[in-house]
């Protein structure tokens, strides 16, 4: 495998995750990334994150709802040819940049079936700065599993390994934030409370 | 916890107020009474009321004081401490100055301390709280704020300690128990979380949420204790996720391979190598045995899952069969029990009727309310039955 592994996240998936985190500002949230791995034989291997499913905003550490969610997600997306390629987590506290145990455990498991799995952590500071600057980079930190079997932060110097497919995604995100579009986001927790969502 | 009618009432008032239909005052009262968190709405409407002298005078002085206090607290929780400070200076001093009860004087000091906390000056806030506690060592709000302060600083063990001390004195504070539960769950200290839920269920046995959460925690997470966090957690998750991630064909193959490859000394560390992964039963044996020690092997895991099943059933009882999480929980339990009792004498096998009833109830519900998702549900149920 030549070239560095890149991760590309589509606008839809990206915005969904950030809006979900904004909807539940006071708690930790998590979500699952779906996509495919392409170009593994070429010099430009890319993990494309095509879609995402926001999971929970309360009691994240509990297994039963997580298990049900993953079964359903796997079934649904298998028909579209997509599989679980990563996990997203946003911490409860603004200045908490540590990858918690729950996130690591779930990430470890996804990694077992997809070694290039990505773990994305919401970067609250970048999110706050978004409104001021015209940054095109995603407001998330990317973690991947390295040879020492631990999750390492990737691309802290330029973020060129994680990119958003559509460059105007951040602008669209800002628009959505100001129009409070996050009200429309329904995560798995919402579904379990009211299955019509 | 709010009842459905109360929630509907709040939503109705919220709509009314948002569309300029009046009734802002009733809305604010209700939100305050039910202790809901609707920071942005309260901010907007509260400010309207407070700034409008006509409306203000329509309320009695006590009400004004209470409104101002709750408004300030809300603005602090929302993060706009500048606004809180302004309101504090202008209104609070004027309003509280007219009242001579000692409660309200401490109320102002409390609000000031909260203002300092909201600004992020942790040390000063802590000093302020400590001095307030000297005057009134049993001030519930201050004690809780101290724990919240620790949590905000990232000192989770400090927060746990604070909450525990608080709960020794004020054992009936459900919100505090719930907060403690959530902290324990986030730290994967499931035994402690289960204990907290037990307390909650004992004091409020008719709230289905606690039964549900207890079932979630005890059935599936009981075998994870904090001392085992990295390895046992992975094993436990692997146990449960195994059937999920493998494609249908590979599933059977993988399971049969592992059943042969089982080793009772399949220590957690070896779980990293998939080929030598011990079978589900023996791994549960291992984790249970090393942790619980006194409990018989599979019975340990089995008992907890059966206990969880009972609590899911009680949740369904309390909610009249409408709680989706509990119904799904029972499906999970049954399939987990099936996995554990496979290969043993089926003396304790539960009747399959429960599983059928639950599946039928779920399907009916989905058909009625979310027909587009019905096929997804059916395939999920099928895969759970397959793995049992």
XYZ file of C-alpha atoms in Angstrom:
585
model
C 0.000 0.000 0.000
C 1.608 3.200 -1.091
C 0.525 6.649 0.018
C -0.939 7.710 3.290
C -4.374 6.625 4.252
C -6.806 9.460 3.945
C -10.218 9.887 5.405
C -12.856 11.773 3.582
C -16.136 12.638 5.160
C -19.138 13.708 3.190
C -20.938 16.891 4.002
C -24.140 15.226 5.045
C -22.474 12.913 7.483
C -20.317 15.662 8.921
C -23.092 18.168 9.433
C -25.380 15.592 10.995
C -22.807 14.775 13.628
C -22.032 18.352 14.553
C -25.676 19.386 14.683
C -26.436 16.410 16.878
C -23.723 17.485 19.284
C -25.139 20.998 19.273
C -28.643 19.802 19.936
C -27.508 18.201 23.154
C -25.015 20.731 24.365
C -25.123 19.574 27.934
C -24.306 15.926 27.490
C -21.910 13.678 25.700
C -23.140 12.328 22.389
C -21.992 9.630 20.082
C -22.596 8.355 16.622
C -21.504 5.799 14.098
C -19.778 6.463 10.789
C -20.752 4.486 7.730
C -18.936 4.235 4.507
C -16.552 2.255 2.452
C -12.892 1.735 1.947
C -11.720 2.328 -1.559
C -8.511 2.446 -3.457
C -6.741 -0.042 -1.273
C -4.719 -1.328 -4.162
C -3.744 2.025 -5.459
C -1.416 4.552 -4.036
C -4.287 6.570 -2.676
C -6.234 4.550 -0.216
C -9.208 6.429 1.064
C -11.806 5.688 3.664
C -14.944 7.427 2.529
C -17.415 8.267 5.211
C -20.640 8.487 3.327
C -23.164 8.729 6.090
C -23.477 8.822 9.822
C -26.054 7.870 12.369
C -26.250 9.808 15.612
C -26.764 7.343 18.406
C -27.273 8.555 21.924
C -27.151 11.566 24.116
C -27.706 9.950 27.478
C -26.285 6.961 29.301
C -23.754 6.337 26.613
C -21.968 3.618 28.533
C -24.834 1.148 28.476
C -24.715 -1.824 26.179
C -28.243 -2.955 25.357
C -29.357 0.087 23.397
C -25.972 0.189 21.692
C -26.244 -3.412 20.634
C -29.716 -2.952 19.214
C -28.646 0.174 17.386
C -25.674 -1.553 15.816
C -27.714 -4.540 14.680
C -30.257 -2.278 13.043
C -27.648 -0.055 11.459
C -25.748 -2.989 10.066
C -28.881 -4.463 8.537
C -30.030 -1.195 7.046
C -26.789 -0.123 5.496
C -25.726 -3.519 4.265
C -28.341 -3.177 1.576
C -26.629 0.006 0.419
C -23.234 -1.600 0.373
C -21.960 0.424 3.279
C -20.444 -0.790 6.480
C -19.438 0.688 9.799
C -16.136 2.455 9.359
C -15.813 4.531 12.452
C -17.213 6.117 15.542
C -17.849 9.675 16.587
C -17.816 11.034 20.104
C -18.343 14.431 21.637
C -17.448 14.959 25.263
C -19.680 16.602 27.781
C -17.244 19.267 28.863
C -15.978 22.044 26.670
C -12.322 21.607 27.384
C -12.237 17.856 27.576
C -10.103 16.560 24.736
C -9.500 13.162 26.101
C -10.817 10.092 24.415
C -12.841 8.441 27.165
C -12.892 4.746 27.927
C -16.287 4.159 26.432
C -15.222 5.730 23.152
C -12.020 3.717 23.125
C -13.811 0.454 23.806
C -16.356 0.959 21.104
C -13.636 2.113 18.757
C -11.557 -0.941 19.590
C -14.343 -3.197 18.666
C -15.072 -1.489 15.374
C -11.378 -1.624 14.681
C -11.420 -5.378 15.035
C -13.617 -5.677 11.991
C -12.301 -2.741 10.091
C -8.675 -2.045 10.860
C -8.712 1.378 9.278
C -11.523 2.493 11.529
C -11.568 6.130 12.455
C -12.469 7.609 15.769
C -13.587 11.204 15.558
C -13.687 13.459 18.570
C -15.464 16.777 18.400
C -13.119 19.668 18.890
C -15.158 22.202 20.823
C -12.629 24.969 20.517
C -12.532 24.690 16.735
C -16.299 24.662 16.674
C -16.405 27.862 18.620
C -13.835 29.453 16.360
C -15.752 28.422 13.292
C -18.049 31.374 13.396
C -15.136 33.737 13.442
C -12.844 32.244 10.866
C -13.261 30.780 7.436
C -11.648 27.501 8.278
C -12.343 24.721 5.836
C -11.069 21.992 8.030
C -13.450 19.807 9.930
C -13.999 20.661 13.572
C -13.021 17.212 14.684
C -9.955 15.380 15.748
C -9.144 12.128 14.012
C -7.779 9.181 15.916
C -6.596 5.983 14.348
C -5.104 2.876 15.778
C -1.424 2.596 15.236
C 1.009 -0.266 15.519
C 1.144 -0.031 19.293
C -2.586 -0.781 19.406
C -3.485 2.512 20.944
C -5.495 5.354 19.576
C -3.310 8.121 18.312
C -4.253 11.598 17.238
C -3.578 12.029 13.575
C -2.642 15.037 11.535
C -2.502 17.510 14.335
C -0.229 19.673 12.288
C -2.353 20.308 9.286
C -5.327 18.059 9.388
C -4.684 16.939 5.878
C -5.596 13.395 6.589
C -9.193 14.126 7.370
C -10.980 16.218 4.858
C -14.527 17.073 4.036
C -15.573 16.131 0.574
C -17.359 19.365 -0.174
C -15.261 22.385 0.756
C -18.220 24.568 1.561
C -19.435 22.249 4.262
C -18.418 24.508 7.109
C -20.289 27.435 5.638
C -23.389 25.323 5.281
C -22.889 24.168 8.827
C -22.807 27.746 10.056
C -26.019 28.462 8.220
C -27.675 25.502 9.792
C -26.456 26.508 13.208
C -27.950 29.941 12.898
C -31.208 28.548 11.647
C -31.264 26.021 14.519
C -31.574 23.154 12.132
C -30.494 20.786 14.870
C -34.071 20.577 16.024
C -34.674 18.241 13.127
C -32.012 15.780 14.132
C -33.421 12.624 15.637
C -30.931 10.189 17.091
C -31.356 6.604 18.177
C -32.323 7.680 21.666
C -35.165 9.696 20.174
C -36.180 6.706 18.103
C -36.328 4.438 21.126
C -38.517 6.946 22.924
C -40.799 7.443 19.974
C -40.397 5.015 17.150
C -42.000 7.201 14.572
C -38.834 9.303 14.477
C -39.341 13.299 36.050
C -42.301 14.788 34.300
C -45.505 13.069 33.510
C -46.815 13.027 30.000
C -49.627 15.480 30.700
C -47.259 17.915 32.301
C -44.916 17.664 29.374
C -47.754 18.280 26.963
C -48.777 21.288 28.982
C -45.279 22.702 28.863
C -45.031 22.156 25.131
C -48.380 23.782 24.562
C -47.457 26.821 26.597
C -44.110 26.968 24.872
C -45.784 27.092 21.482
C -48.206 29.685 22.688
C -45.529 31.918 24.083
C -43.294 31.542 21.064
C -46.103 32.708 18.872
C -46.724 35.764 21.005
C -49.869 34.335 22.490
C -49.115 35.468 26.028
C -48.904 33.167 29.004
C -45.173 33.625 29.422
C -45.478 33.834 33.167
C -47.336 30.525 33.490
C -44.787 28.924 31.239
C -41.899 30.114 33.363
C -43.589 28.968 36.552
C -44.200 25.543 35.128
C -40.660 25.188 33.912
C -39.377 26.198 37.308
C -41.707 23.838 39.114
C -40.802 20.863 36.967
C -37.121 21.816 36.957
C -36.871 21.443 33.230
C -33.938 22.678 31.294
C -35.098 25.113 28.681
C -32.425 27.723 29.012
C -32.896 29.596 25.774
C -36.648 29.998 26.104
C -36.479 31.013 29.727
C -33.876 33.596 28.883
C -35.952 35.127 26.145
C -39.233 35.313 27.952
C -37.840 35.977 31.377
C -36.054 39.041 30.118
C -39.243 40.312 28.529
C -41.096 40.064 31.780
C -38.391 41.563 33.884
C -37.819 44.465 31.618
C -41.413 45.348 31.312
C -42.298 47.434 34.368
C -45.990 46.861 33.958
C -45.637 43.132 34.019
C -43.217 43.315 36.846
C -45.496 45.221 39.070
C -48.269 42.786 38.315
C -46.282 40.188 40.209
C -45.882 40.468 43.924
C -42.444 41.277 45.362
C -41.766 37.671 46.371
C -42.496 36.485 42.912
C -40.211 39.059 41.433
C -37.404 37.960 43.688
C -37.926 34.334 42.770
C -38.128 35.139 39.099
C -34.978 37.182 39.186
C -33.153 34.418 41.014
C -34.221 31.691 38.663
C -33.550 33.880 35.672
C -30.028 34.562 36.797
C -29.414 30.896 37.457
C -30.630 30.087 33.976
C -28.466 32.660 32.301
C -25.508 31.235 34.173
C -26.261 27.735 33.013
C -26.629 29.027 29.508
C -23.216 30.572 29.676
C -23.982 34.221 29.212
C -22.588 35.417 32.463
C -22.291 38.983 31.307
C -26.006 39.236 31.041
C -26.394 37.563 34.378
C -24.049 40.026 35.955
C -25.973 42.974 34.574
C -29.280 41.687 35.746
C -27.756 40.785 39.056
C -26.539 44.271 39.698
C -29.554 46.149 38.517
C -32.377 44.098 39.767
C -31.175 41.821 42.485
C -29.671 44.469 44.648
C -32.798 46.554 44.392
C -35.168 43.701 44.885
C -33.338 41.867 47.603
C -32.615 45.037 49.391
C -36.299 45.305 50.116
C -36.549 41.911 51.657
C -35.130 41.234 55.029
C -35.366 37.492 55.339
C -32.037 35.827 55.779
C -32.841 33.285 53.087
C -32.883 35.907 50.476
C -29.686 37.543 51.582
C -27.923 34.244 51.290
C -29.730 33.892 47.984
C -27.867 36.893 46.625
C -24.536 35.660 47.899
C -25.255 32.293 46.379
C -26.009 33.847 43.048
C -22.852 35.863 43.213
C -20.830 32.764 43.899
C -22.517 31.034 40.983
C -21.629 33.978 38.804
C -17.987 33.553 39.717
C -18.224 29.860 38.946
C -19.806 30.514 35.576
C -16.993 32.838 34.670
C -14.595 29.980 35.141
C -12.637 31.211 38.134
C -12.793 27.885 39.875
C -10.619 28.683 42.858
C -12.538 31.800 43.759
C -15.840 30.051 43.346
C -14.691 27.268 45.613
C -13.634 29.773 48.255
C -16.991 31.513 47.991
C -18.873 28.252 48.373
C -16.813 27.175 51.343
C -17.489 30.436 53.135
C -21.200 30.149 52.383
C -21.167 26.642 53.764
C -19.667 27.887 56.998
C -22.741 30.001 57.544
C -25.117 27.317 56.487
C -23.550 23.866 56.368
C -26.712 22.225 55.163
C -27.362 24.348 52.145
C -28.323 21.788 49.545
C -27.770 23.994 46.578
C -24.274 24.995 47.577
C -23.277 21.416 48.327
C -24.448 20.335 44.934
C -22.725 23.248 43.250
C -19.487 22.220 44.876
C -19.789 18.780 43.336
C -20.685 20.364 39.996
C -17.624 22.573 40.284
C -15.415 19.535 40.698
C -17.006 17.897 37.691
C -16.598 20.983 35.543
C -12.933 21.070 36.372
C -12.601 17.486 35.258
C -12.069 16.204 38.769
C -14.546 13.361 38.463
C -13.441 11.551 41.595
C -13.864 14.797 43.510
C -17.344 15.117 42.097
C -18.159 11.553 43.120
C -16.848 12.188 46.608
C -18.842 15.404 46.874
C -22.023 13.758 45.706
C -21.569 10.792 48.017
C -21.111 13.059 51.001
C -24.155 15.052 49.992
C -26.246 11.935 49.627
C -25.262 10.715 53.080
C -27.168 13.668 54.474
C -29.818 14.172 51.853
C -30.724 10.669 50.855
C -33.987 11.625 49.253
C -32.587 13.812 46.513
C -33.356 11.864 43.380
C -31.645 14.241 41.031
C -28.404 13.793 42.883
C -28.716 10.006 42.767
C -29.335 10.190 39.052
C -26.348 12.412 38.480
C -24.209 9.991 40.449
C -25.537 7.072 38.387
C -24.620 8.808 35.181
C -21.138 9.569 36.394
C -20.607 5.934 37.376
C -21.900 4.687 34.040
C -19.644 7.025 32.164
C -16.724 5.671 34.163
C -17.967 2.112 33.601
C -18.269 1.558 37.357
C -21.380 -0.463 36.804
C -21.652 -2.066 40.203
C -21.802 1.312 41.845
C -24.229 2.567 39.231
C -26.446 -0.452 39.882
C -26.407 0.357 43.586
C -27.536 3.924 42.873
C -30.351 2.703 40.695
C -31.410 0.317 43.407
C -31.735 3.275 45.763
C -33.784 5.151 43.195
C -36.091 2.235 42.562
C -36.603 1.748 46.291
C -37.618 5.324 46.788
C -39.631 5.730 43.604
C -40.788 2.312 42.508
C -43.284 3.547 39.992
C -40.911 5.316 37.696
C -40.202 3.024 34.768
C -37.052 4.841 33.737
C -35.169 3.605 36.781
C -36.212 0.007 36.235
C -35.081 0.249 32.659
C -31.756 1.782 33.488
C -31.170 -0.778 36.236
C -31.910 -3.600 33.843
C -29.533 -2.125 31.283
C -26.792 -1.739 33.828
C -27.168 -4.985 35.717
C -27.916 -7.409 32.949
C -25.224 -6.570 30.541
C -22.706 -4.544 32.309
C -22.580 -6.272 35.680
C -19.561 -8.214 34.704
C -17.623 -5.119 33.960
C -16.099 -3.618 37.054
C -13.787 -0.699 37.093
C -10.694 -2.710 37.932
C -11.100 -4.657 34.725
C -11.893 -1.795 32.494
C -9.675 -2.175 29.473
C -9.711 -5.882 28.958
C -12.985 -7.108 30.402
C -14.844 -4.321 28.736
C -13.505 -5.364 25.378
C -14.277 -8.995 26.057
C -17.766 -8.234 27.151
C -18.426 -6.046 24.178
C -16.945 -8.668 21.916
C -19.197 -11.293 23.382
C -22.219 -9.294 22.601
C -21.100 -7.837 19.316
C -19.821 -11.031 17.796
C -23.102 -11.961 16.173
C -23.599 -8.407 14.988
C -20.629 -7.731 12.859
C -20.082 -10.946 11.045
C -21.840 -11.476 7.755
C -24.454 -14.162 7.924
C -22.392 -16.915 6.378
C -19.269 -16.205 8.346
C -21.201 -16.060 11.581
C -21.842 -19.762 11.923
C -18.384 -20.630 10.797
C -16.748 -18.284 13.229
C -18.841 -19.438 16.148
C -18.181 -23.084 15.519
C -14.498 -22.447 15.256
C -14.399 -20.643 18.537
C -16.471 -23.212 20.350
C -13.792 -25.737 19.571
C -11.038 -23.398 20.445
C -12.327 -22.675 23.904
C -9.913 -22.568 26.725
C -10.750 -21.946 30.285
C -7.552 -20.100 30.672
C -8.675 -17.808 27.903
C -7.470 -14.839 29.820
C -8.737 -11.463 28.794
C -5.439 -10.665 27.176
C -5.777 -13.438 24.672
C -9.044 -12.065 23.478
C -7.069 -9.914 21.115
C -6.291 -12.818 18.854
C -9.580 -13.675 17.204
C -8.745 -17.224 16.341
C -8.084 -18.290 19.865
C -11.036 -16.329 21.184
C -12.712 -18.459 23.804
C -16.313 -19.312 23.285
C -18.931 -17.059 24.686
C -19.778 -19.334 27.558
C -16.321 -19.935 28.833
C -15.312 -16.306 28.522
C -18.254 -15.265 30.622
C -17.165 -18.006 33.019
C -13.760 -16.549 33.246
C -14.738 -12.958 33.763
C -17.440 -13.872 36.279
C -15.215 -16.239 38.204
C -12.279 -13.961 38.538
C -14.446 -11.076 39.563
C -17.211 -12.443 41.633
C -15.451 -15.546 42.932
C -18.255 -16.816 45.154
C -20.769 -17.138 42.369
C -21.198 -20.304 40.364
C -19.951 -19.914 36.845
C -22.532 -19.436 34.223
C -25.131 -18.982 36.870
C -23.493 -15.685 37.744
C -23.954 -14.248 34.294
C -27.218 -15.996 33.888
C -28.641 -14.693 37.140
C -27.872 -11.136 36.293
C -29.379 -11.412 32.876
C -32.474 -13.009 34.330
C -32.652 -10.240 36.907
C -32.389 -7.746 34.080
C -35.216 -9.532 32.306
C -37.390 -9.141 35.387
C -36.706 -5.446 35.511
C -37.447 -4.995 31.833
C -40.701 -6.824 32.456
C -41.546 -4.536 35.337
C -40.840 -1.532 33.120
C -43.246 -2.891 30.552
C -45.744 -3.401 33.332
C -45.411 0.154 34.511
C -45.678 1.645 31.062
C -48.486 -0.582 29.847
C -46.397 -2.291 27.222
C -45.428 0.804 25.348
C -41.778 1.170 26.198
C -39.752 0.194 23.140
C -36.468 0.032 25.029
C -37.828 -2.491 27.511
C -39.300 -4.671 24.785
C -36.029 -4.702 22.909
C -34.217 -5.326 26.167
C -36.203 -8.474 26.726
C -35.333 -9.725 23.255
C -31.672 -9.150 23.983
C -31.916 -10.893 27.347
C -33.645 -13.904 25.881
C -31.075 -14.302 23.184
C -28.250 -13.859 25.686
C -29.815 -16.406 28.013
C -30.195 -18.763 25.098
C -26.530 -18.396 24.309
C -25.526 -19.085 27.864
C -27.729 -22.113 28.383
C -26.806 -23.716 25.121
C -25.213 -27.075 25.706
C -26.553 -27.364 29.220
C -29.627 -29.029 30.454
C -32.486 -26.903 29.548
C -34.155 -27.137 32.944
C -34.237 -23.477 33.418
C -35.161 -22.531 29.959
C -37.719 -19.805 30.013
C -40.805 -20.251 27.982
C -40.367 -19.021 24.461
C -43.787 -17.429 24.783
C -42.312 -14.326 26.300
C -40.032 -13.852 23.341
C -42.933 -14.324 20.914
C -45.165 -11.962 22.829
C -42.526 -9.278 22.916
C -41.702 -9.677 19.249
C -45.389 -9.522 18.371
C -45.882 -6.404 20.480
C -42.924 -4.688 18.841
C -44.079 -5.574 15.366
C -47.557 -4.330 16.070
C -46.234 -1.061 17.401
C -43.987 -0.490 14.431
C -46.738 -1.365 12.012
C -48.942 1.221 13.603
C -46.491 4.044 14.058
C -43.523 3.506 11.804
C -44.450 1.150 8.989
C -41.436 2.099 6.936
C -39.133 0.732 9.612
C -40.979 -2.520 10.079
C -38.762 -4.565 7.819
C -35.690 -3.334 9.672
C -37.200 -4.386 12.953
C -38.129 -7.819 11.641
C -34.648 -8.506 10.401
C -33.212 -7.321 13.727
C -35.488 -9.671 15.631
C -34.575 -12.482 13.312
C -30.879 -11.959 13.866
C -31.395 -11.921 17.636
C -33.315 -15.179 17.453
C -30.667 -16.669 15.252
C -27.999 -15.985 17.761
C -29.960 -17.619 20.574
